[in-house]
Coordinates of C-alpha atoms in Angstrom, one line a residue:
Chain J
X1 CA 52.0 -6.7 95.4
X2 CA 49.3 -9.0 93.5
X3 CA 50.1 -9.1 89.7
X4 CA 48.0 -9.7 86.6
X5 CA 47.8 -9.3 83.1
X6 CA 45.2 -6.5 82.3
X7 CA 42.9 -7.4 79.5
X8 CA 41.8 -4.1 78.2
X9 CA 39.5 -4.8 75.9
X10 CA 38.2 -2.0 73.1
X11 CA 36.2 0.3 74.2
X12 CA 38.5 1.6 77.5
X13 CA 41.4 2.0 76.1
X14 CA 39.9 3.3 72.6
X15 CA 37.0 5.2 73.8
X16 CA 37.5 6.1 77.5
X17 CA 41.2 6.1 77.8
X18 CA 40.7 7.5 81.7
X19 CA 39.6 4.3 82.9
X20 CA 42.9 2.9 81.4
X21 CA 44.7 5.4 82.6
X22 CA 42.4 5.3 86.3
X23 CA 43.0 1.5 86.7
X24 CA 46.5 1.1 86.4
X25 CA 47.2 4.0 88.8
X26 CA 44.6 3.1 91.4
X27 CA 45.4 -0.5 91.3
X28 CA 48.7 0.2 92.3
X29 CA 48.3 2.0 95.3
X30 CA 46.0 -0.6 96.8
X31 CA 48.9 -3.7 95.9
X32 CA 47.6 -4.5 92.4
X33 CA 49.9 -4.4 89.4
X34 CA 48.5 -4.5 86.7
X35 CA 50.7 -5.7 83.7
X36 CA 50.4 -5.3 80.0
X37 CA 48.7 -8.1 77.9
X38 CA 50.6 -7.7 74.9
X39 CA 48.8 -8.7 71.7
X40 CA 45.6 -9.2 73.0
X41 CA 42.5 -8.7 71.0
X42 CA 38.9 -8.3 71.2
X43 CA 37.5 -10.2 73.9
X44 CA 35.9 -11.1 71.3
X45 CA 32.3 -8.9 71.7
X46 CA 30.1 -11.6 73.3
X47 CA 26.8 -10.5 71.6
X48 CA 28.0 -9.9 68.0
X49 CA 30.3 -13.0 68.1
X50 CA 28.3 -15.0 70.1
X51 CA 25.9 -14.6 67.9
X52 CA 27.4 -15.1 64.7
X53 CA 29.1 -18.7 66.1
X54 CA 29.6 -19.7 69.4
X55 CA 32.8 -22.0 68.5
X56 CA 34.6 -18.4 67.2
X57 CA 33.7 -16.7 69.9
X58 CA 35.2 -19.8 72.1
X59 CA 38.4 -19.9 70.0
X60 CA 39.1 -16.1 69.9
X61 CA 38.5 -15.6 74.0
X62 CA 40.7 -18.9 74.2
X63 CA 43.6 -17.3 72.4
X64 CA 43.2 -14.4 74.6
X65 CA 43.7 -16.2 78.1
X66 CA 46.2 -18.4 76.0
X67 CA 48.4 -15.2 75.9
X68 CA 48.0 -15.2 80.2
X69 CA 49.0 -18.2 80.2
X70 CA 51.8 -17.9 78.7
X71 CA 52.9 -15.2 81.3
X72 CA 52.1 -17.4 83.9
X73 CA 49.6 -14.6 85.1
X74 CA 45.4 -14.6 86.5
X75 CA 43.6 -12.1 84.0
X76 CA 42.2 -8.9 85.4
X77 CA 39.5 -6.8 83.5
X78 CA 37.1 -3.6 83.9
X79 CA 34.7 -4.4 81.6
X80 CA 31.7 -6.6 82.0
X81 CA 31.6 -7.7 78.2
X82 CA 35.0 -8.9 78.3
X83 CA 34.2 -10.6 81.6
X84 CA 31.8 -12.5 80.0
X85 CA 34.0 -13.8 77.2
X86 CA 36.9 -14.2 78.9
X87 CA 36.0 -15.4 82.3
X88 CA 33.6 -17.8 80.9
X89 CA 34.9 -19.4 78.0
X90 CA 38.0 -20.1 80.7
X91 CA 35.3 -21.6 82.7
X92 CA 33.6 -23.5 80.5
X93 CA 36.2 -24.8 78.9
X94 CA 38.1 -25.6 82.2
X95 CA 34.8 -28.1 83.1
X96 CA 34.6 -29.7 79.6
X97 CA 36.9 -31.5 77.9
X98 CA 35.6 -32.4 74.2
X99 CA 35.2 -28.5 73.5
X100 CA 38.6 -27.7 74.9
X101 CA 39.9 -30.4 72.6
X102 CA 38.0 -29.1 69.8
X103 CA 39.2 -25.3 70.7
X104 CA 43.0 -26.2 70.9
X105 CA 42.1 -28.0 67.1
X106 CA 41.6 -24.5 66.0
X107 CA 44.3 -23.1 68.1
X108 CA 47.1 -25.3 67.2
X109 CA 47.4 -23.6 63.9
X110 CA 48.8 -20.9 65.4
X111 CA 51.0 -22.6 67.5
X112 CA 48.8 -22.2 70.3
X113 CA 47.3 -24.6 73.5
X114 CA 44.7 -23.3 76.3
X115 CA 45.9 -25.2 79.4
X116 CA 43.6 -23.4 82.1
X117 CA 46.0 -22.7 84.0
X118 CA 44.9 -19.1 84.7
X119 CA 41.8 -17.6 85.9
X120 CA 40.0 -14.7 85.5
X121 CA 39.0 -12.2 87.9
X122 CA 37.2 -8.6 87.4
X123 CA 39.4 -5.4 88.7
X124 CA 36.3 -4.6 91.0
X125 CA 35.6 -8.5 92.3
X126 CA 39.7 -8.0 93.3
X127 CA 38.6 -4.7 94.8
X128 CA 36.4 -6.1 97.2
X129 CA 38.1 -9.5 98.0
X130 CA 39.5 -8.6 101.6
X131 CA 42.3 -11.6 100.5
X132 CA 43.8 -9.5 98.0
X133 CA 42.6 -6.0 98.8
X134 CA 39.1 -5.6 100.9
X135 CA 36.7 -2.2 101.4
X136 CA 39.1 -1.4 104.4
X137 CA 42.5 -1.1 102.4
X138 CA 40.2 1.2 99.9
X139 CA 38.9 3.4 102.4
X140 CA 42.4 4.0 103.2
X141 CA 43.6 5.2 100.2
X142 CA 41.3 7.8 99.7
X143 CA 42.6 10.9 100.0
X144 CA 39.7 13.2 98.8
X145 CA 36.5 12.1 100.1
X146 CA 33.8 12.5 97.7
X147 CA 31.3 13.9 100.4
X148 CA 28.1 15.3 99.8
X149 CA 26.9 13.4 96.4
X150 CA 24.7 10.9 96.1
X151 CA 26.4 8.0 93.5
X152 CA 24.1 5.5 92.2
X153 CA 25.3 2.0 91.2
X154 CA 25.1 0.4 87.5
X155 CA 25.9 -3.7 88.1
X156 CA 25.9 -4.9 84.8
X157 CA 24.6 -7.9 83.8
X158 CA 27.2 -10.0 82.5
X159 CA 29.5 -9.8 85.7
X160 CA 26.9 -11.5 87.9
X161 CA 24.6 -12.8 85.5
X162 CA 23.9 -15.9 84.6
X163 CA 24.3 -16.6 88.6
X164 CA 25.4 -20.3 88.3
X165 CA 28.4 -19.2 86.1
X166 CA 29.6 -17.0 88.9
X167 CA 30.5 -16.8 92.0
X168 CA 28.9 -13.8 93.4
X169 CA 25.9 -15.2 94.6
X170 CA 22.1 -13.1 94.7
X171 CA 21.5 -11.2 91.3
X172 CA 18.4 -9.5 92.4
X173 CA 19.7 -7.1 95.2
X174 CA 23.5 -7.5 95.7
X175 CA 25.1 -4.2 98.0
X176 CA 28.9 -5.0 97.6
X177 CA 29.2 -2.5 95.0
X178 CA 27.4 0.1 97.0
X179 CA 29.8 -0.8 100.4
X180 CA 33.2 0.2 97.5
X181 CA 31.2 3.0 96.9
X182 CA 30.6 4.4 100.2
X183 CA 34.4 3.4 101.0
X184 CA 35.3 6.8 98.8
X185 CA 33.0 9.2 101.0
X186 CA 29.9 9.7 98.8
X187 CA 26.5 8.3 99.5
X188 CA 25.5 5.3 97.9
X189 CA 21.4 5.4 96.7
X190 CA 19.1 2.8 95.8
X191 CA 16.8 3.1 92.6
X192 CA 14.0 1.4 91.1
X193 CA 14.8 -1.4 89.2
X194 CA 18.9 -1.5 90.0
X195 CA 19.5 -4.6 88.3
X196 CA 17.9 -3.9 84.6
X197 CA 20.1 -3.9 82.0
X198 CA 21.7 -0.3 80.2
X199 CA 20.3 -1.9 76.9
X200 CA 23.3 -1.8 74.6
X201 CA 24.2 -5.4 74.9
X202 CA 23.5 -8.7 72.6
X203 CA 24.3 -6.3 69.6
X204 CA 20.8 -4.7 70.2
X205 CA 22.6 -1.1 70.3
X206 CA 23.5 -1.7 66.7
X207 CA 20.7 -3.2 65.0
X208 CA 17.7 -1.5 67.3
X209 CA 18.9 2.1 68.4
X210 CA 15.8 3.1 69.4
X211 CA 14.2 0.2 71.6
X212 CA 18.3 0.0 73.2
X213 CA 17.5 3.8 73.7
X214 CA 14.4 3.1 75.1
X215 CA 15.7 0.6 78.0
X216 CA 18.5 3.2 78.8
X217 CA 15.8 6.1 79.2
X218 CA 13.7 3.8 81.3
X219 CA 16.5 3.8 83.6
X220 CA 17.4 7.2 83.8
X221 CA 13.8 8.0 84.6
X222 CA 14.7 5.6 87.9
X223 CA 17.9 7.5 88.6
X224 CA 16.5 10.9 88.1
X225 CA 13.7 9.7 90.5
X226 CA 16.2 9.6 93.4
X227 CA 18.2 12.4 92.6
X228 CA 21.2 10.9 92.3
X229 CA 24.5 13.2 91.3
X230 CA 26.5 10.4 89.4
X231 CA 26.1 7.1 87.8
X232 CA 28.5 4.6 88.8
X233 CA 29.6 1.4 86.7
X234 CA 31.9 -1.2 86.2
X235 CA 31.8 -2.0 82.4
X236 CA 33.0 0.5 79.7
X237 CA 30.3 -0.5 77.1
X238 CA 27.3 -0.1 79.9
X239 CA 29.1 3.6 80.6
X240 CA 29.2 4.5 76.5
X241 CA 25.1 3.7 76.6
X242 CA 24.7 5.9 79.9
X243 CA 27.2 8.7 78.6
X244 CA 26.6 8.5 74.9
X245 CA 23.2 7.7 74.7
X246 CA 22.1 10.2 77.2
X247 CA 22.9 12.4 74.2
X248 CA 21.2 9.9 71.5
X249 CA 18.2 10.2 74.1
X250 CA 17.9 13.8 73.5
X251 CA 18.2 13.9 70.0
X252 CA 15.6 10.5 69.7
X253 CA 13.2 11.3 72.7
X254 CA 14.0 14.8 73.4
X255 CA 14.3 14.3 76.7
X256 CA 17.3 15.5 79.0
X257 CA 19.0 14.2 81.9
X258 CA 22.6 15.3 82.4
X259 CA 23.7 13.0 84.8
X260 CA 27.4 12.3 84.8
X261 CA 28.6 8.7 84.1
X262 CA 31.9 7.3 85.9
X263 CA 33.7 4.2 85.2
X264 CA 34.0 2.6 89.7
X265 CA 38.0 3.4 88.7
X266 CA 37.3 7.4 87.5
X267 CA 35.6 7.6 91.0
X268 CA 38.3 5.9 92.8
X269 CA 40.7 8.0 91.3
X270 CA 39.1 10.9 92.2
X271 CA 38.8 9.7 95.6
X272 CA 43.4 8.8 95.5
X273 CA 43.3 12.7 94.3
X274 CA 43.6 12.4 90.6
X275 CA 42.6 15.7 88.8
X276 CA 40.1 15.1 86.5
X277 CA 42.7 15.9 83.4
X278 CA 44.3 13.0 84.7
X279 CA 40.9 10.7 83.9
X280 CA 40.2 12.5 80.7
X281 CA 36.9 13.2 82.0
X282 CA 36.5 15.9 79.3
X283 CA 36.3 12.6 76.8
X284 CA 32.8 11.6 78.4
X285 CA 30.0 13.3 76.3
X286 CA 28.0 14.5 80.0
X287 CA 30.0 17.4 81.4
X288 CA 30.9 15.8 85.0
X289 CA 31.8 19.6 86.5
X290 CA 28.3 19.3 88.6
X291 CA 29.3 16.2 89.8
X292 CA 32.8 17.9 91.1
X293 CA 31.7 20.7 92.1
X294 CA 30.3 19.1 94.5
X295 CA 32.5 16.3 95.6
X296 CA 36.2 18.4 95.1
Chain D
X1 CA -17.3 -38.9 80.3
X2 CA -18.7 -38.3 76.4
X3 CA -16.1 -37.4 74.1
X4 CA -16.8 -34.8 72.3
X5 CA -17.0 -35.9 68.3
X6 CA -16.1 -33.6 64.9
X7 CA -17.5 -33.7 61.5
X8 CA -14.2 -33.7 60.0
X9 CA -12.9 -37.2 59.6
X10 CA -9.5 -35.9 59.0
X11 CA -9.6 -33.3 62.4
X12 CA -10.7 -36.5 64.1
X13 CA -7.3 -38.4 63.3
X14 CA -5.3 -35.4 63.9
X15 CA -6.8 -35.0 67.1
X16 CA -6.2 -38.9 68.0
X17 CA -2.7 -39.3 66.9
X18 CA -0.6 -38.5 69.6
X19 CA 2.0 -38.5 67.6
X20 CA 1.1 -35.9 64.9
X21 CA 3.3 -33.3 64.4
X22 CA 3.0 -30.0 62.2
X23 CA 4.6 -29.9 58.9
X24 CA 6.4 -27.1 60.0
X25 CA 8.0 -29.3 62.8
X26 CA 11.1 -30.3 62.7
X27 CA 12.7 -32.1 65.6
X28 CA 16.4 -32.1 64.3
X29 CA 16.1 -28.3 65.1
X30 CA 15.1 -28.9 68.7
X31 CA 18.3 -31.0 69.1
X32 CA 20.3 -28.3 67.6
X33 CA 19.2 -26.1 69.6
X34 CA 19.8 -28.4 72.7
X35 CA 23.5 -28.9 71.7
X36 CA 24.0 -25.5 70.6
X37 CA 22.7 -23.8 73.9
X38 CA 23.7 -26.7 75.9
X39 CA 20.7 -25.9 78.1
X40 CA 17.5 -28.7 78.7
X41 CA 15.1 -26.3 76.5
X42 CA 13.0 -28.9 76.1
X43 CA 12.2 -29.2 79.5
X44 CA 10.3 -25.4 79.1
X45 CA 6.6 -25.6 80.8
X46 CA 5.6 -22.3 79.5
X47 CA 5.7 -20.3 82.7
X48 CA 6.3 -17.2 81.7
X49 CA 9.1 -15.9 84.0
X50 CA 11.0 -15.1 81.3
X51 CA 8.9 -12.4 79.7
X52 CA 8.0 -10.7 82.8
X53 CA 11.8 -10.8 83.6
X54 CA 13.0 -9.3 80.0
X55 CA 13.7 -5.3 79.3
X56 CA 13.1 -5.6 76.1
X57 CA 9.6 -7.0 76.3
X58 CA 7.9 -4.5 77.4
X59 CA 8.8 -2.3 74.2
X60 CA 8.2 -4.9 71.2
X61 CA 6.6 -7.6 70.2
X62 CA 9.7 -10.2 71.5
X63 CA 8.4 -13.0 73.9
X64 CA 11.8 -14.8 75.1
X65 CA 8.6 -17.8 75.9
X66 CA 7.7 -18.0 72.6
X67 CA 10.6 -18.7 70.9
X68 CA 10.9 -21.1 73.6
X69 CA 7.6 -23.1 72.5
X70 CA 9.1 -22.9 69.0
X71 CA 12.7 -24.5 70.0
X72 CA 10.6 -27.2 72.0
X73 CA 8.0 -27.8 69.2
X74 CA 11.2 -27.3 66.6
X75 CA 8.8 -24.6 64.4
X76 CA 12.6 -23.7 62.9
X77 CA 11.6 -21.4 60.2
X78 CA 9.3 -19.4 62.3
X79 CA 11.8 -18.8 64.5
X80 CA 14.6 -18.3 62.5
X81 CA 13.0 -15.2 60.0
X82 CA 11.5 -13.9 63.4
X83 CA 13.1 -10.3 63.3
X84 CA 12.6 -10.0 67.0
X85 CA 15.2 -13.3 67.8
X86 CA 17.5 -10.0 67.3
X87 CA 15.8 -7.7 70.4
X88 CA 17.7 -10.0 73.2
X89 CA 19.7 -7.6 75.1
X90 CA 21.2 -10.9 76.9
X91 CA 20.8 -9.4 80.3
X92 CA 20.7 -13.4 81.2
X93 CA 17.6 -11.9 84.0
X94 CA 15.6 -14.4 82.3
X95 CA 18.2 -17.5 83.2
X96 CA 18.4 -16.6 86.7
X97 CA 14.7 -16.3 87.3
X98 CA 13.5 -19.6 85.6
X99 CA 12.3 -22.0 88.1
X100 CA 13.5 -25.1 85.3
X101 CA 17.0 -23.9 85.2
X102 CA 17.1 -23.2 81.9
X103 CA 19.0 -20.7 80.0
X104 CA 16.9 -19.2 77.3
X105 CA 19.1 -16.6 76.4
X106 CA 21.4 -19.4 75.3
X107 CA 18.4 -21.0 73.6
X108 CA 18.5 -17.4 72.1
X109 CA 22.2 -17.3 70.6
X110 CA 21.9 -20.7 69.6
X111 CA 18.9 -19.8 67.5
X112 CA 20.5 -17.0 66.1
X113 CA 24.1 -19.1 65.6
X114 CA 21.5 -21.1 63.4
X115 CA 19.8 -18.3 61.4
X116 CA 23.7 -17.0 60.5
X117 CA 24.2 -20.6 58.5
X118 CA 21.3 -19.3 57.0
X119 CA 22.3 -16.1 56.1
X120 CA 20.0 -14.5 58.2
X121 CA 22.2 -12.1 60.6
X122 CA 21.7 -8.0 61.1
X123 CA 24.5 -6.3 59.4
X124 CA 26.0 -4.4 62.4
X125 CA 27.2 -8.1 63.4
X126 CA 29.2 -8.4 60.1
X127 CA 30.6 -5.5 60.4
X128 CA 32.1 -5.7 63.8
X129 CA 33.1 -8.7 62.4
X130 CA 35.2 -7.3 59.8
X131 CA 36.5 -5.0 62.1
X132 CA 38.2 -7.3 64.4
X133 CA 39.5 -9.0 61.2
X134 CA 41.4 -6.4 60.1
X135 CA 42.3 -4.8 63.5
X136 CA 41.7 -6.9 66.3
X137 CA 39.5 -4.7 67.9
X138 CA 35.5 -4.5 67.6
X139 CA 36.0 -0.9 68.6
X140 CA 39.5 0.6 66.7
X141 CA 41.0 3.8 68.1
X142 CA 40.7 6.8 66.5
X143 CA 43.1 9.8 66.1
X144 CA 41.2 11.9 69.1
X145 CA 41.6 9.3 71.1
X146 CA 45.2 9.0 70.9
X147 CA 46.0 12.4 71.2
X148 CA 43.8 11.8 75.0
X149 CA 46.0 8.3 74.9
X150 CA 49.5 10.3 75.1
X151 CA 48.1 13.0 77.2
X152 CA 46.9 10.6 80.3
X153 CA 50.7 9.4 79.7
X154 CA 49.7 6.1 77.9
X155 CA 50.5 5.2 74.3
X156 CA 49.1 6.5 71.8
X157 CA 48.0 2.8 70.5
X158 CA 47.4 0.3 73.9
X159 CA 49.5 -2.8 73.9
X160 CA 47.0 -4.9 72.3
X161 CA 46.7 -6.0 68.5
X162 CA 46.9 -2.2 68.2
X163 CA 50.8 -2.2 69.1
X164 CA 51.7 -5.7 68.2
X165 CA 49.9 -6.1 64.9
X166 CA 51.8 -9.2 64.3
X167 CA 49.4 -11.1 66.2
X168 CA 46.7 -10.2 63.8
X169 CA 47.7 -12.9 61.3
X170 CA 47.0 -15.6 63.9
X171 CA 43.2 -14.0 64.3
X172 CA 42.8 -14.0 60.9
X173 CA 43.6 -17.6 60.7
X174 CA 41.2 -18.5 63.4
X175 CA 38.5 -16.8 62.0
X176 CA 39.5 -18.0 58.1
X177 CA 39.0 -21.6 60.0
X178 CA 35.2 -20.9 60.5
X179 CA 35.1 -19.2 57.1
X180 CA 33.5 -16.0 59.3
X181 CA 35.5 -13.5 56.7
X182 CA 34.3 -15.0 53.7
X183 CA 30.8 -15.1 54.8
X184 CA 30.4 -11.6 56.3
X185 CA 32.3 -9.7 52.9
X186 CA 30.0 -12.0 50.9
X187 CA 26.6 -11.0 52.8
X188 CA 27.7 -7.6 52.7
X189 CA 28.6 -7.3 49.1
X190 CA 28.3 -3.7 47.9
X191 CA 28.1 -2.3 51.0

């Protein structure tokens, strides 16, 4: 069994509790425990904090890993925002000393150091790592097949993006999502434009609704284009502009799309057999029962 | 070759000094943004890839390129009241594309850590601000939520600052070090 502290982050377990709830059961039956981060905070938001002042957002993140560290634990994560903080405020100050220095200034008045000891991995990145689990081990722990739908795939853009401060190599086309995908029986589909961004991020969701809107809409025109049954992601804030804002489209454009929205772990879980109760599915503001009436 | 001679005496210096800069210029800003960002902005050539790389182009007026003219020719106040520094989804699509390796959407957030010391910040970013302040999260639970918490079988409250509020002290002291409380209650005063 591989362990980690799981960073939850906000809008998971406050807004989509199933993904929660979907990680820590799925983890586990691959050989991935997932352990409580207690006291952990924000990540903090890397758009609105980054924004604001970078040194904040380099402190809070810090104090976040800081708690990892002291558990003597790698970070996991299923959100893409928080991947950003965390993972690369533990990068970036693993590689440079004077900010580190001037982090643990702010740090040491609560008592705390950032050692980088630890790193920082996302719950989808361990997902495909044949070292820890591989597309083989989650093939095998399907027990319902999702046959018969076609799932398209959301990347994100701040778990691959900016390239140099990853580790996952091409940003324009990358299929490793797609090959976890196909792992749980349903068909993987390319769309126009994969890699643009759901539009909700750099805090443009809260000052611009409508052009944030706008970028969402432009790529559910893509997905509706290919018929796909389901939208797949990895990042809890991409899937509350996708789910939500499929409703904010409607009421702003007047255009409708219902296409159900599912966190990579809600679709995994369905795949280990979870009942959709069990993922809180009802939560999500598009009604997923055409999506499992055809896959269950 | 003839060069080509003006009327104006003083458009004729202008044009001669090599040096002349616009009294709108101010290089201290291009090096702020340089340490900000840490990114070579300066080393922008104007290509373009950026704008034909950025979603939110194509729906506003925002040109990632020009803002990276004005951090290279250090026009700070044009670019700092610019509403549209505020459109940047950071997608980062314009950072992997650009054939200089630069990263304007750093350039971005520097620019906009720059307009916050001058007071110039949309309020939803106070607010989430304030939020984590007094709860740790940007995004707080809500009773419906919980009551779908303890249902799945988790807590009601996850084991974050949410169930161990006596780490929200030490937040507050981190963000009380960069004064980020006293400045967001004090922009949004009456609110």
């Amino acid at each position: 069994m591989h362990e980690y502290a799981f960073f939850l982050g906000c809008i998971a377990p406050n807004r989509y509790p199933g993904c929660e709830a979907a990680a820590i059961k799925t983890s586990e039956k691959v050989g991935i425990k997932l352990l409580p981060l207690k006291g952990a905070s924000c990540c903090p938001a890397p758009g609105a904090f980054g924004s604001i002042d970078l040194n904040v957002w380099y402190a809070m993140a810090a104090r976040n890993v800081c708690l990892a560290e002291e558990m003597k634990k790698d970070i996991t994560l299923i959100c893409n925002g928080c991947y950003k903080s965390i993972y690369e405020v533990n990068h970036i100050l693993k590689h440079n000393d004077d900010l580190k220095d001037r982090v643990n200034e702010v740090l040491a008045e609560i008592d705390m150091e950032f050692k980088g000891s630890q790193d920082v991995w996302h719950l989808a990145e361990l997902y495909y790592d044949p070292k820890i689990c591989g597309v083989q081990k989650i093939r095998d722990s399907v027990t319902t097949p999702l046959t018969g739908a076609k799932v398209a795939v959301h990347y994100g853009c701040h778990l691959m993006k900016p390239q140099k401060e990853r580790h996952f190599g091409d940003t324009e086309n990358p299929m490793w999502l797609e090959e976890l995908v196909d792992a749980l029986g349903c068909e993987s589909v390319q769309y126009r434009n994969k890699m643009q961004c759901c539009g909700a991020g750099g805090g443009v969701r809260g000052y611009d609704i409508t052009h944030s809107l706008d970028i969402t809409n432009e790529k559910m025109i893509n997905l509706q284009e290919v018929g796909a049954d389901a939208l797949t992601e990895v990042c809890p804030f991409c899937q509350l502009q996708f789910d939500r804002g499929q409703i904010e489209i409607q009421e702003t454009f007047g255009v409708s799309y219902g296409l159900p929205i599912l966190h990579y772990n809600e679709l995994l879980g369905l795949a280990q057999g979870m009942s959709p109760q069990d993922l809180a599915l009802d939560l999500h503001g598009i009604d997923c029962t055409p999506f499992l009436k055809k896959v269950l | 070759m003839a060069v080509k001679k003006y009327d104006n005496p003083d458009l004729e210096k202008k044009l001669h000094d090599t040096r002349y800069h616009s009294i709108d210029t101010n290089p201290e800003f291009t090096k702020k943004v340089l340490d900000i960002s840490r990114t070579i902005a300066n080393m922008c050539y104007q290509c373009g890839t950026c704008t034909g790389s950025c979603p939110s182009a194509p729906r506003s007026s925002y040109r990632i390129r020009l803002f990276m003219r004005r951090a290279v020719l250090g026009l700070e106040d044009e670019a700092l009241t610019d509403p549209d520094l505020w459109l940047c989804t950071t997608c980062y699509s314009c950072t992997d594309r650009c054939p200089r390796d630069i990263a304007p959407t750093d350039v971005i957030m520097a620019m906009r850590n720059l307009a916050f010391k001058r007071d110039i910040i949309p309020r939803n970013f106070l607010k989430t601000a304030q939020l984590i302040y007094s709860t740790g999260h940007g995004v707080p639970n809500n009773d419906v939520n919980r009551a779908a918490r303890v249902k799945l079988g988790l807590t009601a409250d996850p084991p974050t600052t949410h169930s161990y509020p006596e780490f929200i002290p030490g937040i507050q002291k981190i963000l009380n070090y960069f004064e980020l409380k006293q400045n967001a209650d004090r922009m949004l005063e009456g609110e």
